[in-house]
């Protein structure tokens, strides 16, 4: 992959170590630490002169090496990036990967796509795309990042021709981080708004509601009757009314939270509550990443497990409601003719890449904090 200039000491069979001056050292991925030293260096790691720069090699362990003062097992345990740091343990990396792969896209987008693309029949193209596209790319990026110990930009030093791919990943991750924080901002807003005795989006008797608002819980008079009518003259007026009903939750979101205007030229005003929630979301992100993987690795113990607790509670509550089985059957009844449509397969592929986060750069970056072995 690269070559070094100048003389290089040849290791003896007993030592198996190589050491080069800093000007002659070559590493395929800068930032990796070393486990090998030259014949000129003393046999003790602590007494090795600082003049020599370590070069990563992968020499097999042998009893002779241990006898000369270098213990391969200790070097393997310390084979980590001292500048960028590493995950505290393997569980932190696993939980981070699970939290990264299973996110909001699985909660709000997958049920909608499943219902639109044939119900249970959508699972067939979904699992086909998952097995043959999603999982291979997922593990390929993890392996790439762990081997290189570099982020989505530095990893392409192995082939500078593809460095633009790394910049593309960085741009995509930047935009995703911006709009995902907006989603978190909205979640914070609804969380704070729900701390009332009566939910503001449950009824239509609020100042922002329109006459078209129709809530399920609103009281309404139902009348049924008949009245004969006799027409003895000319009919001069004919009335036809079409009512476009909207839910109170929709009007709360559109007319109160966002305060959307009907005119594109009217930009409206800054919604201070939303701005405050957005600031809170960015502060939370900052606190989670303030120490890199050392802090985020501890946060994932909560963020990667608590959503499953909430989803389990909602699932148990949903399946115990009256008519739940009928709704589930209506939702999952397969329409096998749908799998012949190309759009269904496209939606399955997009959901896989959207859910797993492939080609975003996040998988490479997270795996780069793993130890090499």
Short mmCIF file of C-alpha atoms in Angstrom, two decimals:
data_model
loop_
_atom_site.label_atom_id
_atom_site.label_comp_id
_atom_site.label_asym_id
_atom_site.label_seq_id
_atom_site.Cartn_x
_atom_site.Cartn_y
_atom_site.Cartn_z
CA UNK A 1 0.00 0.00 0.00
CA UNK A 2 2.90 2.34 0.73
CA UNK A 3 6.66 2.14 0.86
CA UNK A 4 9.25 3.64 3.19
CA UNK A 5 12.61 5.04 2.33
CA UNK A 6 15.84 4.40 4.20
CA UNK A 7 17.25 1.34 5.88
CA UNK A 8 14.96 -0.76 7.99
CA UNK A 9 16.19 -3.11 10.66
CA UNK A 10 15.33 -6.73 10.02
CA UNK A 11 13.86 -8.47 13.04
CA UNK A 12 15.33 -11.61 14.41
CA UNK A 13 13.12 -14.68 14.84
CA UNK A 14 13.27 -14.21 18.60
CA UNK A 15 12.13 -10.59 18.61
CA UNK A 16 9.82 -10.06 15.66
CA UNK A 17 9.83 -6.26 16.13
CA UNK A 18 10.40 -3.45 13.65
CA UNK A 19 11.12 0.18 14.46
CA UNK A 20 11.68 3.13 12.12
CA UNK A 21 12.55 6.79 12.60
CA UNK A 22 9.58 9.16 12.47
CA UNK A 23 10.50 10.35 8.97
CA UNK A 24 10.46 6.80 7.65
CA UNK A 25 7.38 5.46 9.41
CA UNK A 26 4.41 4.64 7.20
CA UNK A 27 0.96 3.77 8.46
CA UNK A 28 -1.97 3.12 6.14
CA UNK A 29 -4.39 4.78 8.57
CA UNK A 30 -2.95 7.57 10.76
CA UNK A 31 -4.08 7.44 14.35
CA UNK A 32 -3.55 3.72 14.95
CA UNK A 33 -1.14 2.79 17.71
CA UNK A 34 1.74 0.37 17.54
CA UNK A 35 2.68 -2.92 19.03
CA UNK A 36 6.17 -3.34 17.50
CA UNK A 37 9.62 -1.90 18.02
CA UNK A 38 13.05 -2.33 16.42
CA UNK A 39 16.10 -4.25 17.43
CA UNK A 40 17.74 -0.96 18.37
CA UNK A 41 15.11 -0.34 21.02
CA UNK A 42 15.46 -1.88 24.44
CA UNK A 43 13.30 -4.87 25.09
CA UNK A 44 11.16 -2.98 27.58
CA UNK A 45 8.33 -0.85 26.22
CA UNK A 46 8.76 1.79 28.93
CA UNK A 47 12.48 2.34 28.14
CA UNK A 48 12.11 2.67 24.36
CA UNK A 49 13.60 6.04 23.21
CA UNK A 50 11.11 8.62 21.97
CA UNK A 51 13.22 9.04 18.84
CA UNK A 52 11.60 5.99 17.34
CA UNK A 53 8.09 6.07 15.94
CA UNK A 54 5.95 2.93 16.25
CA UNK A 55 4.60 1.25 13.15
CA UNK A 56 1.63 -1.07 13.28
CA UNK A 57 2.47 -4.61 12.33
CA UNK A 58 0.63 -7.83 12.88
CA UNK A 59 3.26 -10.34 13.96
CA UNK A 60 2.03 -13.63 15.37
CA UNK A 61 2.48 -14.13 19.06
CA UNK A 62 5.27 -16.45 20.11
CA UNK A 63 6.74 -17.57 23.45
CA UNK A 64 10.09 -16.04 22.48
CA UNK A 65 8.52 -12.60 22.25
CA UNK A 66 7.11 -12.87 25.74
CA UNK A 67 10.45 -13.99 27.09
CA UNK A 68 12.15 -10.87 25.69
CA UNK A 69 9.94 -8.57 27.72
CA UNK A 70 7.14 -7.86 25.18
CA UNK A 71 3.83 -9.44 26.07
CA UNK A 72 1.55 -9.63 22.99
CA UNK A 73 -1.62 -9.97 25.05
CA UNK A 74 -0.96 -6.68 26.84
CA UNK A 75 -0.25 -4.93 23.56
CA UNK A 76 -3.52 -6.20 22.14
CA UNK A 77 -5.49 -4.85 25.08
CA UNK A 78 -3.84 -1.45 24.66
CA UNK A 79 -4.25 -1.40 20.89
CA UNK A 80 -6.45 1.69 20.89
CA UNK A 81 -6.42 5.21 19.55
CA UNK A 82 -5.01 7.37 22.32
CA UNK A 83 -6.08 10.57 20.55
CA UNK A 84 -9.69 9.78 19.64
CA UNK A 85 -10.45 7.30 22.39
CA UNK A 86 -12.43 4.07 22.27
CA UNK A 87 -15.71 2.70 23.53
CA UNK A 88 -15.64 1.79 27.19
CA UNK A 89 -16.85 -1.72 26.38
CA UNK A 90 -18.51 -3.66 23.61
CA UNK A 91 -22.00 -3.19 25.04
CA UNK A 92 -21.80 0.57 24.49
CA UNK A 93 -21.03 0.05 20.82
CA UNK A 94 -23.82 -2.52 20.40
CA UNK A 95 -26.39 -0.27 22.08
CA UNK A 96 -25.27 2.70 20.00
CA UNK A 97 -25.61 0.68 16.80
CA UNK A 98 -29.06 -0.55 17.82
CA UNK A 99 -30.20 2.96 18.70
CA UNK A 100 -28.80 4.24 15.41
CA UNK A 101 -30.47 1.54 13.29
CA UNK A 102 -33.82 1.43 15.08
CA UNK A 103 -35.13 4.96 15.26
CA UNK A 104 -38.10 7.14 14.41
CA UNK A 105 -38.20 5.81 10.86
CA UNK A 106 -39.29 2.44 12.18
CA UNK A 107 -42.03 3.95 14.33
CA UNK A 108 -43.79 6.39 12.02
CA UNK A 109 -42.68 5.46 8.48
CA UNK A 110 -42.73 1.67 8.40
CA UNK A 111 -46.41 1.22 9.43
CA UNK A 112 -47.47 3.75 6.79
CA UNK A 113 -45.46 2.02 4.04
CA UNK A 114 -46.71 -1.38 5.14
CA UNK A 115 -50.33 -0.26 4.94
CA UNK A 116 -49.87 1.49 1.59
CA UNK A 117 -48.01 -1.35 -0.08
CA UNK A 118 -50.18 -4.36 0.52
CA UNK A 119 -50.19 -4.89 4.28
CA UNK A 120 -48.53 -8.16 5.20
CA UNK A 121 -47.40 -8.69 1.60
CA UNK A 122 -44.99 -5.77 2.05
CA UNK A 123 -42.96 -7.87 4.48
CA UNK A 124 -41.76 -10.13 1.64
CA UNK A 125 -39.89 -7.44 -0.36
CA UNK A 126 -38.86 -5.80 2.90
CA UNK A 127 -37.01 -8.86 4.20
CA UNK A 128 -35.55 -9.59 0.76
CA UNK A 129 -34.03 -6.10 0.65
CA UNK A 130 -32.93 -6.39 4.27
CA UNK A 131 -31.06 -9.67 3.72
CA UNK A 132 -29.44 -8.92 0.37
CA UNK A 133 -28.89 -5.14 0.63
CA UNK A 134 -29.26 -3.76 4.14
CA UNK A 135 -27.35 -6.23 6.31
CA UNK A 136 -24.33 -6.62 3.96
CA UNK A 137 -23.88 -2.84 3.67
CA UNK A 138 -24.42 -2.41 7.40
CA UNK A 139 -21.65 -4.82 8.38
CA UNK A 140 -19.38 -3.68 5.56
CA UNK A 141 -19.37 -0.12 6.89
CA UNK A 142 -18.83 -1.34 10.45
CA UNK A 143 -15.87 -3.46 9.35
CA UNK A 144 -14.44 -0.62 7.29
CA UNK A 145 -14.58 1.84 10.18
CA UNK A 146 -13.15 -0.59 12.74
CA UNK A 147 -10.26 -1.58 10.48
CA UNK A 148 -9.33 2.00 9.58
CA UNK A 149 -9.99 3.63 12.99
CA UNK A 150 -11.00 6.76 11.07
CA UNK A 151 -14.21 8.67 10.42
CA UNK A 152 -16.10 8.92 7.15
CA UNK A 153 -13.49 11.34 5.74
CA UNK A 154 -10.21 9.86 6.91
CA UNK A 155 -11.22 6.32 6.02
CA UNK A 156 -10.94 7.14 2.32
CA UNK A 157 -7.22 7.73 2.59
CA UNK A 158 -6.99 4.13 1.51
CA UNK A 159 -8.27 5.30 -1.89
CA UNK A 160 -8.20 9.11 -2.32
CA UNK A 161 -10.19 8.80 -5.54
CA UNK A 162 -13.30 8.08 -3.46
CA UNK A 163 -12.76 10.84 -0.91
CA UNK A 164 -15.75 12.66 -2.36
CA UNK A 165 -17.91 9.85 -1.00
CA UNK A 166 -16.78 10.81 2.48
CA UNK A 167 -17.69 14.45 1.92
CA UNK A 168 -21.08 13.35 0.62
CA UNK A 169 -21.63 11.30 3.78
CA UNK A 170 -20.68 14.31 5.90
CA UNK A 171 -23.16 16.57 4.08
CA UNK A 172 -25.96 14.01 4.39
CA UNK A 173 -25.31 13.52 8.11
CA UNK A 174 -25.29 17.30 8.63
CA UNK A 175 -28.70 17.77 7.06
CA UNK A 176 -30.11 14.74 8.86
CA UNK A 177 -28.83 16.04 12.19
CA UNK A 178 -30.51 19.39 11.58
CA UNK A 179 -33.97 18.09 10.74
CA UNK A 180 -33.87 15.28 13.32
CA UNK A 181 -33.31 17.91 16.00
CA UNK A 182 -36.45 19.64 14.75
CA UNK A 183 -38.33 16.37 15.31
CA UNK A 184 -36.89 16.16 18.82
CA UNK A 185 -37.92 19.79 19.35
CA UNK A 186 -41.52 18.92 18.47
CA UNK A 187 -41.39 15.93 20.82
CA UNK A 188 -40.23 18.21 23.64
CA UNK A 189 -43.02 20.67 22.85
CA UNK A 190 -45.75 18.03 23.01
CA UNK A 191 -44.18 16.58 26.14
CA UNK A 192 -44.43 19.91 27.94
CA UNK A 193 -47.89 20.65 26.51
CA UNK A 194 -49.25 17.33 27.73
CA UNK A 195 -48.62 18.28 31.37
CA UNK A 196 -52.14 19.65 31.72
CA UNK A 197 -55.35 18.25 33.13
CA UNK A 198 -57.07 18.42 29.72
CA UNK A 199 -55.05 17.86 26.57
CA UNK A 200 -55.34 20.95 24.34
CA UNK A 201 -55.69 18.84 21.17
CA UNK A 202 -58.51 16.64 22.44
CA UNK A 203 -61.50 18.96 21.90
CA UNK A 204 -62.75 21.56 19.43
CA UNK A 205 -63.75 24.26 21.92
CA UNK A 206 -60.44 26.12 21.75
CA UNK A 207 -59.95 29.65 20.35
CA UNK A 208 -57.92 28.40 17.37
CA UNK A 209 -60.44 25.80 16.21
CA UNK A 210 -62.49 26.33 13.05
CA UNK A 211 -66.15 25.45 12.41
CA UNK A 212 -64.94 22.42 10.44
CA UNK A 213 -63.39 20.87 13.53
CA UNK A 214 -65.00 17.60 14.55
CA UNK A 215 -63.64 15.68 17.49
CA UNK A 216 -64.47 12.15 18.49
CA UNK A 217 -64.95 13.20 22.10
CA UNK A 218 -67.03 16.31 21.35
CA UNK A 219 -70.66 16.29 22.37
CA UNK A 220 -73.03 16.60 19.41
CA UNK A 221 -76.77 16.38 18.92
CA UNK A 222 -77.93 13.60 16.65
CA UNK A 223 -81.42 14.01 15.19
CA UNK A 224 -83.31 11.81 12.80
CA UNK A 225 -86.72 12.65 11.44
CA UNK A 226 -88.83 13.30 8.39
CA UNK A 227 -91.03 16.15 7.22
CA UNK A 228 -93.23 16.28 4.18
CA UNK A 229 -92.80 19.22 1.85
CA UNK A 230 -95.14 20.48 -0.85
CA UNK A 231 -93.91 22.71 -3.64
CA UNK A 232 -96.55 24.78 -5.30
CA UNK A 233 -94.32 27.29 -7.00
CA UNK A 234 -91.02 27.75 -8.72
CA UNK A 235 -87.79 26.76 -6.97
CA UNK A 236 -85.41 29.71 -7.02
CA UNK A 237 -82.59 28.60 -4.72
CA UNK A 238 -80.69 25.36 -4.44
CA UNK A 239 -78.17 24.91 -1.66
CA UNK A 240 -75.44 22.29 -1.55
CA UNK A 241 -73.05 22.20 1.36
CA UNK A 242 -69.86 20.15 1.57
CA UNK A 243 -68.24 19.97 4.97
CA UNK A 244 -64.49 19.32 5.17
CA UNK A 245 -64.09 17.95 8.64
CA UNK A 246 -60.74 18.22 10.43
CA UNK A 247 -59.62 16.67 13.69
CA UNK A 248 -58.80 18.81 16.74
CA UNK A 249 -55.26 17.40 16.84
CA UNK A 250 -54.66 18.46 13.24
CA UNK A 251 -55.91 21.98 13.90
CA UNK A 252 -53.85 22.20 17.08
CA UNK A 253 -50.72 21.32 15.13
CA UNK A 254 -51.40 23.50 12.11
CA UNK A 255 -53.14 26.53 13.62
CA UNK A 256 -51.67 26.74 17.12
CA UNK A 257 -48.25 25.07 17.20
CA UNK A 258 -47.04 26.16 13.77
CA UNK A 259 -49.52 29.01 13.17
CA UNK A 260 -49.32 28.46 9.44
CA UNK A 261 -50.46 31.31 7.22
CA UNK A 262 -52.48 30.95 4.04
CA UNK A 263 -50.27 33.37 2.10
CA UNK A 264 -46.75 32.45 1.03
CA UNK A 265 -45.77 36.10 1.31
CA UNK A 266 -46.70 36.17 4.99
CA UNK A 267 -43.76 34.69 6.86
CA UNK A 268 -45.43 35.05 10.22
CA UNK A 269 -43.50 35.36 13.44
CA UNK A 270 -40.95 33.28 15.27
CA UNK A 271 -42.65 30.80 17.58
CA UNK A 272 -40.76 31.35 20.81
CA UNK A 273 -41.95 28.10 22.47
CA UNK A 274 -40.68 26.08 19.50
CA UNK A 275 -37.44 28.05 19.47
CA UNK A 276 -36.93 27.28 23.14
CA UNK A 277 -37.60 23.57 22.63
CA UNK A 278 -35.17 23.54 19.71
CA UNK A 279 -32.53 25.10 21.94
CA UNK A 280 -33.19 22.44 24.59
CA UNK A 281 -32.75 19.67 22.02
CA UNK A 282 -29.39 21.07 20.87
CA UNK A 283 -28.23 21.41 24.48
CA UNK A 284 -29.13 17.76 25.10
CA UNK A 285 -27.12 16.73 22.03
CA UNK A 286 -24.18 18.82 23.23
CA UNK A 287 -24.21 17.24 26.67
CA UNK A 288 -24.37 13.75 25.17
CA UNK A 289 -21.33 14.41 22.98
CA UNK A 290 -19.33 16.68 25.26
CA UNK A 291 -16.75 13.94 25.91
CA UNK A 292 -17.15 12.03 22.68
CA UNK A 293 -17.77 8.31 23.00
CA UNK A 294 -16.92 8.44 26.69
CA UNK A 295 -20.12 10.36 27.39
CA UNK A 296 -22.36 9.14 24.56
CA UNK A 297 -21.47 5.55 25.43
CA UNK A 298 -23.06 6.04 28.85
CA UNK A 299 -26.13 7.84 27.53
CA UNK A 300 -27.11 4.97 25.20
CA UNK A 301 -27.84 2.75 28.18
CA UNK A 302 -30.99 4.83 28.54
CA UNK A 303 -31.70 6.14 25.03
CA UNK A 304 -31.35 2.75 23.34
CA UNK A 305 -33.47 0.79 25.83
CA UNK A 306 -36.16 3.15 27.10
CA UNK A 307 -37.94 3.47 23.71
CA UNK A 308 -38.53 -0.28 23.73
CA UNK A 309 -40.14 -0.01 27.16
CA UNK A 310 -42.48 2.71 25.87
CA UNK A 311 -43.28 0.76 22.70
CA UNK A 312 -44.06 -2.34 24.76
CA UNK A 313 -46.46 -0.35 26.96
CA UNK A 314 -48.18 1.16 23.92
CA UNK A 315 -48.40 -2.25 22.24
CA UNK A 316 -50.03 -3.87 25.27
CA UNK A 317 -52.44 -0.96 25.59
CA UNK A 318 -53.30 -1.06 21.89
CA UNK A 319 -53.99 -4.78 21.60
CA UNK A 320 -56.25 -4.71 24.66
CA UNK A 321 -58.57 -2.06 23.21
CA UNK A 322 -61.96 -3.03 21.85
CA UNK A 323 -61.77 -3.94 18.17
CA UNK A 324 -57.97 -4.18 18.19
CA UNK A 325 -57.94 -7.58 16.49
CA UNK A 326 -60.16 -6.30 13.68
CA UNK A 327 -57.85 -3.37 13.11
CA UNK A 328 -54.75 -5.56 13.11
CA UNK A 329 -56.28 -7.94 10.57
CA UNK A 330 -57.33 -5.02 8.37
CA UNK A 331 -53.82 -3.62 8.60
CA UNK A 332 -51.87 -6.82 7.95
CA UNK A 333 -54.14 -8.63 5.47
CA UNK A 334 -51.77 -9.31 2.55
CA UNK A 335 -52.53 -8.06 -0.93
CA UNK A 336 -50.21 -10.29 -2.93
CA UNK A 337 -50.79 -8.48 -6.22
CA UNK A 338 -48.89 -5.50 -4.77
CA UNK A 339 -45.52 -7.28 -4.77
CA UNK A 340 -45.54 -7.22 -8.58
CA UNK A 341 -45.33 -3.42 -8.54
CA UNK A 342 -41.86 -1.86 -8.79
CA UNK A 343 -42.88 0.96 -6.45
CA UNK A 344 -43.37 -1.50 -3.59
CA UNK A 345 -39.83 -2.81 -3.96
CA UNK A 346 -38.51 0.74 -4.16
CA UNK A 347 -40.30 1.66 -0.93
CA UNK A 348 -38.89 -1.45 0.75
CA UNK A 349 -35.34 -0.56 -0.29
CA UNK A 350 -35.70 3.09 0.76
CA UNK A 351 -37.06 2.04 4.15
CA UNK A 352 -34.10 -0.30 4.69
CA UNK A 353 -31.52 2.37 3.90
CA UNK A 354 -33.46 5.01 5.84
CA UNK A 355 -33.79 2.79 8.89
CA UNK A 356 -30.27 1.32 9.04
CA UNK A 357 -28.59 4.59 8.08
CA UNK A 358 -26.33 3.05 5.45
CA UNK A 359 -24.14 5.47 3.45
CA UNK A 360 -24.67 8.25 6.00
CA UNK A 361 -21.20 7.94 7.55
CA UNK A 362 -22.49 7.27 11.04
CA UNK A 363 -21.79 3.54 10.98
CA UNK A 364 -18.19 4.07 9.87
CA UNK A 365 -17.63 6.71 12.53
CA UNK A 366 -19.12 4.66 15.36
CA UNK A 367 -17.15 1.54 14.41
CA UNK A 368 -13.94 3.56 14.19
CA UNK A 369 -13.97 3.86 17.99
CA UNK A 370 -13.76 0.09 18.38
CA UNK A 371 -10.46 -1.52 19.18
CA UNK A 372 -8.78 -3.02 16.15
CA UNK A 373 -9.27 -6.60 17.37
#
